[in-house]
C-alpha cells in the first residue's frame, strides 16, 4: 500500500475488509490524538469499550493509561494513540499473525503522517509487531532502540498492570525514562 494522506487513510481503514475481524467489529478504532505529537503510544487492539465507542483506550486500561500520562505531565490530547489491529478480536484474544499483517500498513501510514520522535509500544503484541517478533516483554521492556531517527521503547500494557500490580513499579520506571527522552527531544 502506498502512503495515503490522513483523510483517505481513515476512509480506507473505516471500510476495511482485509481480515476476518471486520465481520465481528462494531466499529473500526482508527486511533486519535495530536497529529503533531512527538510521541505515539501503540497498544494491541480494541477491547469491548473501544469497539463500542470507536476510540482507543477508553476502558479501564485506558483510564490507567490517562493517569500514567498525567504522571509524566502529558495530557491525552498531547499524544497520539493507536493500536496494532484496528478491529476487536473476539473475546479480546491476542490478534493472529494474519490480522496483524493485514492491519500493519495502516499503522505504518499513521506513523509516516505523524512522524513521531518517540514510539511507546504498550505490551508484547505491539513490541513484537514493531520491534522484534521474538520480543520478550519481561526481559526487554524499558530498553530504548533507535530506528530511522525514531526512539522506540516497550513497556507493560496497562491491562497487564491492572492484572498484576507488581508490574506497576517497572512500568513507572519506563514512564520516567519516556519523560526524560521526551524532555531531551524538546530541548
Ligand atoms: N487495549 C489495547 O491494546 N488497545 C485499546 O485501545 C484498548 C485496550
PDB file of C-alpha atoms and ligand atoms in Angstrom:
ATOM      1  CA  UNK A   1       0.000   0.000   0.000  1.00  0.00           C
ATOM      2  CA  UNK A   2       1.458   3.350  -0.942  1.00  0.00           C
ATOM      3  CA  UNK A   3       1.206   6.099   1.660  1.00  0.00           C
ATOM      4  CA  UNK A   4      -2.084   7.964   1.813  1.00  0.00           C
ATOM      5  CA  UNK A   5      -2.961  11.328   3.327  1.00  0.00           C
ATOM      6  CA  UNK A   6      -4.869  11.047   6.617  1.00  0.00           C
ATOM      7  CA  UNK A   7      -8.369  11.552   5.277  1.00  0.00           C
ATOM      8  CA  UNK A   8      -8.032   8.873   2.617  1.00  0.00           C
ATOM      9  CA  UNK A   9      -6.264   6.544   5.000  1.00  0.00           C
ATOM     10  CA  UNK A  10      -9.106   6.867   7.524  1.00  0.00           C
ATOM     11  CA  UNK A  11     -11.681   6.263   4.828  1.00  0.00           C
ATOM     12  CA  UNK A  12      -9.908   3.127   3.627  1.00  0.00           C
ATOM     13  CA  UNK A  13      -9.440   1.859   7.182  1.00  0.00           C
ATOM     14  CA  UNK A  14     -13.062   2.524   8.175  1.00  0.00           C
ATOM     15  CA  UNK A  15     -14.225   0.366   5.238  1.00  0.00           C
ATOM     16  CA  UNK A  16     -11.526  -2.292   5.626  1.00  0.00           C
ATOM     17  CA  UNK A  17     -12.332  -5.949   4.929  1.00  0.00           C
ATOM     18  CA  UNK A  18      -8.726  -7.160   4.704  1.00  0.00           C
ATOM     19  CA  UNK A  19      -9.028  -9.686   7.523  1.00  0.00           C
ATOM     20  CA  UNK A  20     -11.859 -11.653   9.140  1.00  0.00           C
ATOM     21  CA  UNK A  21     -12.056  -9.287  12.126  1.00  0.00           C
ATOM     22  CA  UNK A  22     -14.173  -6.948  10.025  1.00  0.00           C
ATOM     23  CA  UNK A  23     -17.012  -9.480  10.317  1.00  0.00           C
ATOM     24  CA  UNK A  24     -17.203  -9.151  14.083  1.00  0.00           C
ATOM     25  CA  UNK A  25     -16.462  -5.490  14.729  1.00  0.00           C
ATOM     26  CA  UNK A  26     -18.941  -2.830  15.772  1.00  0.00           C
ATOM     27  CA  UNK A  27     -16.519  -0.030  14.962  1.00  0.00           C
ATOM     28  CA  UNK A  28     -13.091   0.382  13.472  1.00  0.00           C
ATOM     29  CA  UNK A  29     -10.815   2.007  16.049  1.00  0.00           C
ATOM     30  CA  UNK A  30      -8.512   4.038  13.854  1.00  0.00           C
ATOM     31  CA  UNK A  31      -6.609   5.939  16.541  1.00  0.00           C
ATOM     32  CA  UNK A  32      -6.725   9.508  17.770  1.00  0.00           C
ATOM     33  CA  UNK A  33      -4.738  12.361  19.183  1.00  0.00           C
ATOM     34  CA  UNK A  34      -2.440  15.176  18.280  1.00  0.00           C
ATOM     35  CA  UNK A  35      -1.231  14.724  14.712  1.00  0.00           C
ATOM     36  CA  UNK A  36       1.778  16.905  15.537  1.00  0.00           C
ATOM     37  CA  UNK A  37       2.699  14.905  18.625  1.00  0.00           C
ATOM     38  CA  UNK A  38       6.312  13.916  19.119  1.00  0.00           C
ATOM     39  CA  UNK A  39       5.180  10.760  20.859  1.00  0.00           C
ATOM     40  CA  UNK A  40       2.961   7.894  19.804  1.00  0.00           C
ATOM     41  CA  UNK A  41       1.573   5.160  22.069  1.00  0.00           C
ATOM     42  CA  UNK A  42       0.672   1.878  20.406  1.00  0.00           C
ATOM     43  CA  UNK A  43      -1.491  -0.790  22.014  1.00  0.00           C
ATOM     44  CA  UNK A  44      -2.629  -4.215  20.886  1.00  0.00           C
ATOM     45  CA  UNK A  45      -6.171  -3.814  19.653  1.00  0.00           C
ATOM     46  CA  UNK A  46      -9.579  -2.536  20.683  1.00  0.00           C
ATOM     47  CA  UNK A  47     -11.344  -4.113  23.624  1.00  0.00           C
ATOM     48  CA  UNK A  48     -15.089  -4.139  24.256  1.00  0.00           C
ATOM     49  CA  UNK A  49     -15.421  -0.457  25.197  1.00  0.00           C
ATOM     50  CA  UNK A  50     -13.201   0.673  22.344  1.00  0.00           C
ATOM     51  CA  UNK A  51     -15.145  -1.440  19.843  1.00  0.00           C
ATOM     52  CA  UNK A  52     -18.400   0.102  21.061  1.00  0.00           C
ATOM     53  CA  UNK A  53     -17.120   3.691  21.046  1.00  0.00           C
ATOM     54  CA  UNK A  54     -14.726   3.558  18.086  1.00  0.00           C
ATOM     55  CA  UNK A  55     -11.963   5.167  20.167  1.00  0.00           C
ATOM     56  CA  UNK A  56      -8.707   3.683  21.521  1.00  0.00           C
ATOM     57  CA  UNK A  57      -8.046   3.128  25.230  1.00  0.00           C
ATOM     58  CA  UNK A  58     -11.361   4.332  26.647  1.00  0.00           C
ATOM     59  CA  UNK A  59     -11.987   1.398  29.020  1.00  0.00           C
ATOM     60  CA  UNK A  60     -10.293   0.558  32.332  1.00  0.00           C
ATOM     61  CA  UNK A  61      -6.854   0.126  30.770  1.00  0.00           C
ATOM     62  CA  UNK A  62      -7.335   3.476  29.033  1.00  0.00           C
ATOM     63  CA  UNK A  63      -8.193   5.212  32.285  1.00  0.00           C
ATOM     64  CA  UNK A  64      -4.977   3.869  33.778  1.00  0.00           C
ATOM     65  CA  UNK A  65      -3.059   4.997  30.690  1.00  0.00           C
ATOM     66  CA  UNK A  66      -4.521   8.507  31.116  1.00  0.00           C
ATOM     67  CA  UNK A  67      -3.279   8.592  34.729  1.00  0.00           C
ATOM     68  CA  UNK A  68       0.175   7.402  33.692  1.00  0.00           C
ATOM     69  CA  UNK A  69       0.316  10.101  31.031  1.00  0.00           C
ATOM     70  CA  UNK A  70      -0.720  12.740  33.573  1.00  0.00           C
ATOM     71  CA  UNK A  71       2.004  11.485  35.918  1.00  0.00           C
ATOM     72  CA  UNK A  72       4.602  12.487  33.308  1.00  0.00           C
ATOM     73  CA  UNK A  73       2.834  15.791  32.574  1.00  0.00           C
ATOM     74  CA  UNK A  74       1.209  14.660  29.357  1.00  0.00           C
ATOM     75  CA  UNK A  75      -2.422  15.064  28.535  1.00  0.00           C
ATOM     76  CA  UNK A  76      -4.152  12.569  26.287  1.00  0.00           C
ATOM     77  CA  UNK A  77      -4.757  15.251  23.725  1.00  0.00           C
ATOM     78  CA  UNK A  78      -0.992  15.949  23.585  1.00  0.00           C
ATOM     79  CA  UNK A  79      -0.184  12.460  22.295  1.00  0.00           C
ATOM     80  CA  UNK A  80      -1.301  10.148  19.527  1.00  0.00           C
ATOM     81  CA  UNK A  81      -2.727   6.746  20.459  1.00  0.00           C
ATOM     82  CA  UNK A  82      -3.278   3.838  18.070  1.00  0.00           C
ATOM     83  CA  UNK A  83      -3.325   0.061  18.047  1.00  0.00           C
ATOM     84  CA  UNK A  84      -1.684  -2.737  16.073  1.00  0.00           C
ATOM     85  CA  UNK A  85      -5.085  -4.004  14.906  1.00  0.00           C
ATOM     86  CA  UNK A  86      -7.993  -1.639  14.397  1.00  0.00           C
ATOM     87  CA  UNK A  87     -10.808  -4.149  14.939  1.00  0.00           C
ATOM     88  CA  UNK A  88     -11.568  -6.035  18.139  1.00  0.00           C
ATOM     89  CA  UNK A  89     -10.503  -9.693  18.214  1.00  0.00           C
ATOM     90  CA  UNK A  90     -13.255 -11.942  19.634  1.00  0.00           C
ATOM     91  CA  UNK A  91     -13.190 -12.020  23.451  1.00  0.00           C
ATOM     92  CA  UNK A  92     -10.090  -9.804  23.374  1.00  0.00           C
ATOM     93  CA  UNK A  93      -7.843 -12.657  22.263  1.00  0.00           C
ATOM     94  CA  UNK A  94      -4.380 -11.743  21.023  1.00  0.00           C
ATOM     95  CA  UNK A  95      -4.561 -10.792  17.320  1.00  0.00           C
ATOM     96  CA  UNK A  96      -3.468 -13.549  14.917  1.00  0.00           C
ATOM     97  CA  UNK A  97      -0.470 -13.012  12.681  1.00  0.00           C
ATOM     98  CA  UNK A  98      -2.622 -12.697   9.535  1.00  0.00           C
ATOM     99  CA  UNK A  99      -4.693  -9.992  11.294  1.00  0.00           C
ATOM    100  CA  UNK A 100      -1.557  -8.125  12.351  1.00  0.00           C
ATOM    101  CA  UNK A 101      -0.084  -8.423   8.855  1.00  0.00           C
ATOM    102  CA  UNK A 102      -3.278  -7.158   7.222  1.00  0.00           C
ATOM    103  CA  UNK A 103      -3.564  -4.177   9.574  1.00  0.00           C
ATOM    104  CA  UNK A 104       0.049  -3.070   9.995  1.00  0.00           C
ATOM    105  CA  UNK A 105       0.173  -0.974   6.790  1.00  0.00           C
ATOM    106  CA  UNK A 106      -2.428   1.371   8.360  1.00  0.00           C
ATOM    107  CA  UNK A 107      -0.227   1.891  11.401  1.00  0.00           C
ATOM    108  CA  UNK A 108       2.874   2.388   9.241  1.00  0.00           C
ATOM    109  CA  UNK A 109       0.982   5.038   7.306  1.00  0.00           C
ATOM    110  CA  UNK A 110      -0.123   6.704  10.562  1.00  0.00           C
ATOM    111  CA  UNK A 111       3.483   6.727  11.792  1.00  0.00           C
ATOM    112  CA  UNK A 112       4.591   8.276   8.486  1.00  0.00           C
ATOM    113  CA  UNK A 113       1.969  11.040   8.817  1.00  0.00           C
ATOM    114  CA  UNK A 114       2.606  11.837  12.480  1.00  0.00           C
ATOM    115  CA  UNK A 115       6.378  11.356  12.234  1.00  0.00           C
ATOM    116  CA  UNK A 116       6.867  10.927  15.997  1.00  0.00           C
ATOM    117  CA  UNK A 117      10.294  11.170  17.612  1.00  0.00           C
ATOM    118  CA  UNK A 118       9.280   8.558  20.186  1.00  0.00           C
ATOM    119  CA  UNK A 119       7.179   5.411  19.897  1.00  0.00           C
ATOM    120  CA  UNK A 120       5.983   3.583  23.003  1.00  0.00           C
ATOM    121  CA  UNK A 121       4.818   0.002  22.493  1.00  0.00           C
ATOM    122  CA  UNK A 122       2.266  -0.918  25.134  1.00  0.00           C
ATOM    123  CA  UNK A 123       2.646  -4.649  25.707  1.00  0.00           C
ATOM    124  CA  UNK A 124       4.136  -7.617  23.919  1.00  0.00           C
ATOM    125  CA  UNK A 125       1.872  -7.634  20.864  1.00  0.00           C
ATOM    126  CA  UNK A 126       2.894  -4.102  19.918  1.00  0.00           C
ATOM    127  CA  UNK A 127       6.550  -4.782  20.727  1.00  0.00           C
ATOM    128  CA  UNK A 128       6.562  -7.978  18.625  1.00  0.00           C
ATOM    129  CA  UNK A 129       4.955  -6.245  15.656  1.00  0.00           C
ATOM    130  CA  UNK A 130       7.141  -3.138  15.843  1.00  0.00           C
ATOM    131  CA  UNK A 131      10.468  -4.039  17.455  1.00  0.00           C
ATOM    132  CA  UNK A 132      11.180  -7.757  17.111  1.00  0.00           C
ATOM    133  CA  UNK A 133       8.958 -10.784  16.544  1.00  0.00           C
ATOM    134  CA  UNK A 134      10.764 -12.579  19.388  1.00  0.00           C
ATOM    135  CA  UNK A 135      10.389  -9.682  21.842  1.00  0.00           C
ATOM    136  CA  UNK A 136      10.090 -10.790  25.496  1.00  0.00           C
ATOM    137  CA  UNK A 137       8.316  -8.060  27.401  1.00  0.00           C
ATOM    138  CA  UNK A 138       9.513  -9.162  30.863  1.00  0.00           C
ATOM    139  CA  UNK A 139      13.142  -9.145  29.702  1.00  0.00           C
ATOM    140  CA  UNK A 140      13.351  -6.428  27.050  1.00  0.00           C
ATOM    141  CA  UNK A 141      10.921  -3.752  28.274  1.00  0.00           C
ATOM    142  CA  UNK A 142      12.426  -0.404  29.213  1.00  0.00           C
ATOM    143  CA  UNK A 143      15.252  -0.602  26.666  1.00  0.00           C
ATOM    144  CA  UNK A 144      15.476   2.080  24.015  1.00  0.00           C
ATOM    145  CA  UNK A 145      16.269   1.255  20.434  1.00  0.00           C
ATOM    146  CA  UNK A 146      16.594   3.735  17.602  1.00  0.00           C
ATOM    147  CA  UNK A 147      15.335   3.217  14.064  1.00  0.00           C
ATOM    148  CA  UNK A 148      15.493   5.824  11.342  1.00  0.00           C
ATOM    149  CA  UNK A 149      15.945   8.529  13.980  1.00  0.00           C
ATOM    150  CA  UNK A 150      12.918   7.369  15.994  1.00  0.00           C
ATOM    151  CA  UNK A 151      13.433   6.236  19.597  1.00  0.00           C
ATOM    152  CA  UNK A 152      11.346   3.176  20.423  1.00  0.00           C
ATOM    153  CA  UNK A 153      10.615   1.571  23.795  1.00  0.00           C
ATOM    154  CA  UNK A 154       8.209  -1.080  25.049  1.00  0.00           C
ATOM    155  CA  UNK A 155       6.606  -1.223  28.461  1.00  0.00           C
ATOM    156  CA  UNK A 156       3.871  -3.280  30.056  1.00  0.00           C
ATOM    157  CA  UNK A 157       0.375  -2.900  28.689  1.00  0.00           C
ATOM    158  CA  UNK A 158      -1.865  -1.031  31.185  1.00  0.00           C
ATOM    159  CA  UNK A 159      -4.207  -4.067  31.230  1.00  0.00           C
ATOM    160  CA  UNK A 160      -1.265  -6.163  32.467  1.00  0.00           C
ATOM    161  CA  UNK A 161      -0.756  -3.630  35.280  1.00  0.00           C
ATOM    162  CA  UNK A 162      -4.402  -3.995  36.278  1.00  0.00           C
ATOM    163  CA  UNK A 163      -3.999  -7.785  36.407  1.00  0.00           C
ATOM    164  CA  UNK A 164      -0.649  -7.724  38.190  1.00  0.00           C
ATOM    165  CA  UNK A 165       0.050  -4.571  40.258  1.00  0.00           C
ATOM    166  CA  UNK A 166       3.645  -5.743  40.863  1.00  0.00           C
ATOM    167  CA  UNK A 167       4.364  -4.667  37.306  1.00  0.00           C
ATOM    168  CA  UNK A 168       3.465  -1.063  38.178  1.00  0.00           C
ATOM    169  CA  UNK A 169       6.894  -0.233  39.584  1.00  0.00           C
ATOM    170  CA  UNK A 170       8.869  -1.260  36.464  1.00  0.00           C
ATOM    171  CA  UNK A 171       6.239   0.420  34.260  1.00  0.00           C
ATOM    172  CA  UNK A 172       6.665   3.633  36.246  1.00  0.00           C
ATOM    173  CA  UNK A 173      10.443   3.417  35.745  1.00  0.00           C
ATOM    174  CA  UNK A 174       9.766   3.110  31.998  1.00  0.00           C
ATOM    175  CA  UNK A 175       7.439   6.122  32.043  1.00  0.00           C
ATOM    176  CA  UNK A 176      10.086   8.225  33.812  1.00  0.00           C
ATOM    177  CA  UNK A 177      12.549   7.186  31.111  1.00  0.00           C
ATOM    178  CA  UNK A 178       9.969   8.152  28.445  1.00  0.00           C
ATOM    179  CA  UNK A 179       9.539  11.589  30.044  1.00  0.00           C
ATOM    180  CA  UNK A 180      13.297  12.032  30.136  1.00  0.00           C
ATOM    181  CA  UNK A 181      13.604  11.154  26.428  1.00  0.00           C
ATOM    182  CA  UNK A 182      10.738  13.487  25.559  1.00  0.00           C
ATOM    183  CA  UNK A 183      12.337  16.344  27.531  1.00  0.00           C
ATOM    184  CA  UNK A 184      15.584  15.717  25.636  1.00  0.00           C
ATOM    185  CA  UNK A 185      13.797  15.814  22.279  1.00  0.00           C
ATOM    186  CA  UNK A 186      12.130  19.108  23.260  1.00  0.00           C
ATOM    187  CA  UNK A 187      15.362  20.814  24.325  1.00  0.00           C
TER     188      UNK A 187
HETATM  189  N1  LIG B   1      -6.145  -2.376  24.849  1.00  0.00           N
HETATM  190  C1  LIG B   1      -5.466  -2.035  23.737  1.00  0.00           C
HETATM  191  O1  LIG B   1      -4.447  -2.627  23.419  1.00  0.00           O
HETATM  192  N2  LIG B   1      -5.948  -1.042  22.995  1.00  0.00           N
HETATM  193  C2  LIG B   1      -7.042  -0.365  23.289  1.00  0.00           C
HETATM  194  O2  LIG B   1      -7.404   0.533  22.540  1.00  0.00           O
HETATM  195  C3  LIG B   1      -7.724  -0.732  24.460  1.00  0.00           C
HETATM  196  C4  LIG B   1      -7.262  -1.734  25.225  1.00  0.00           C
END
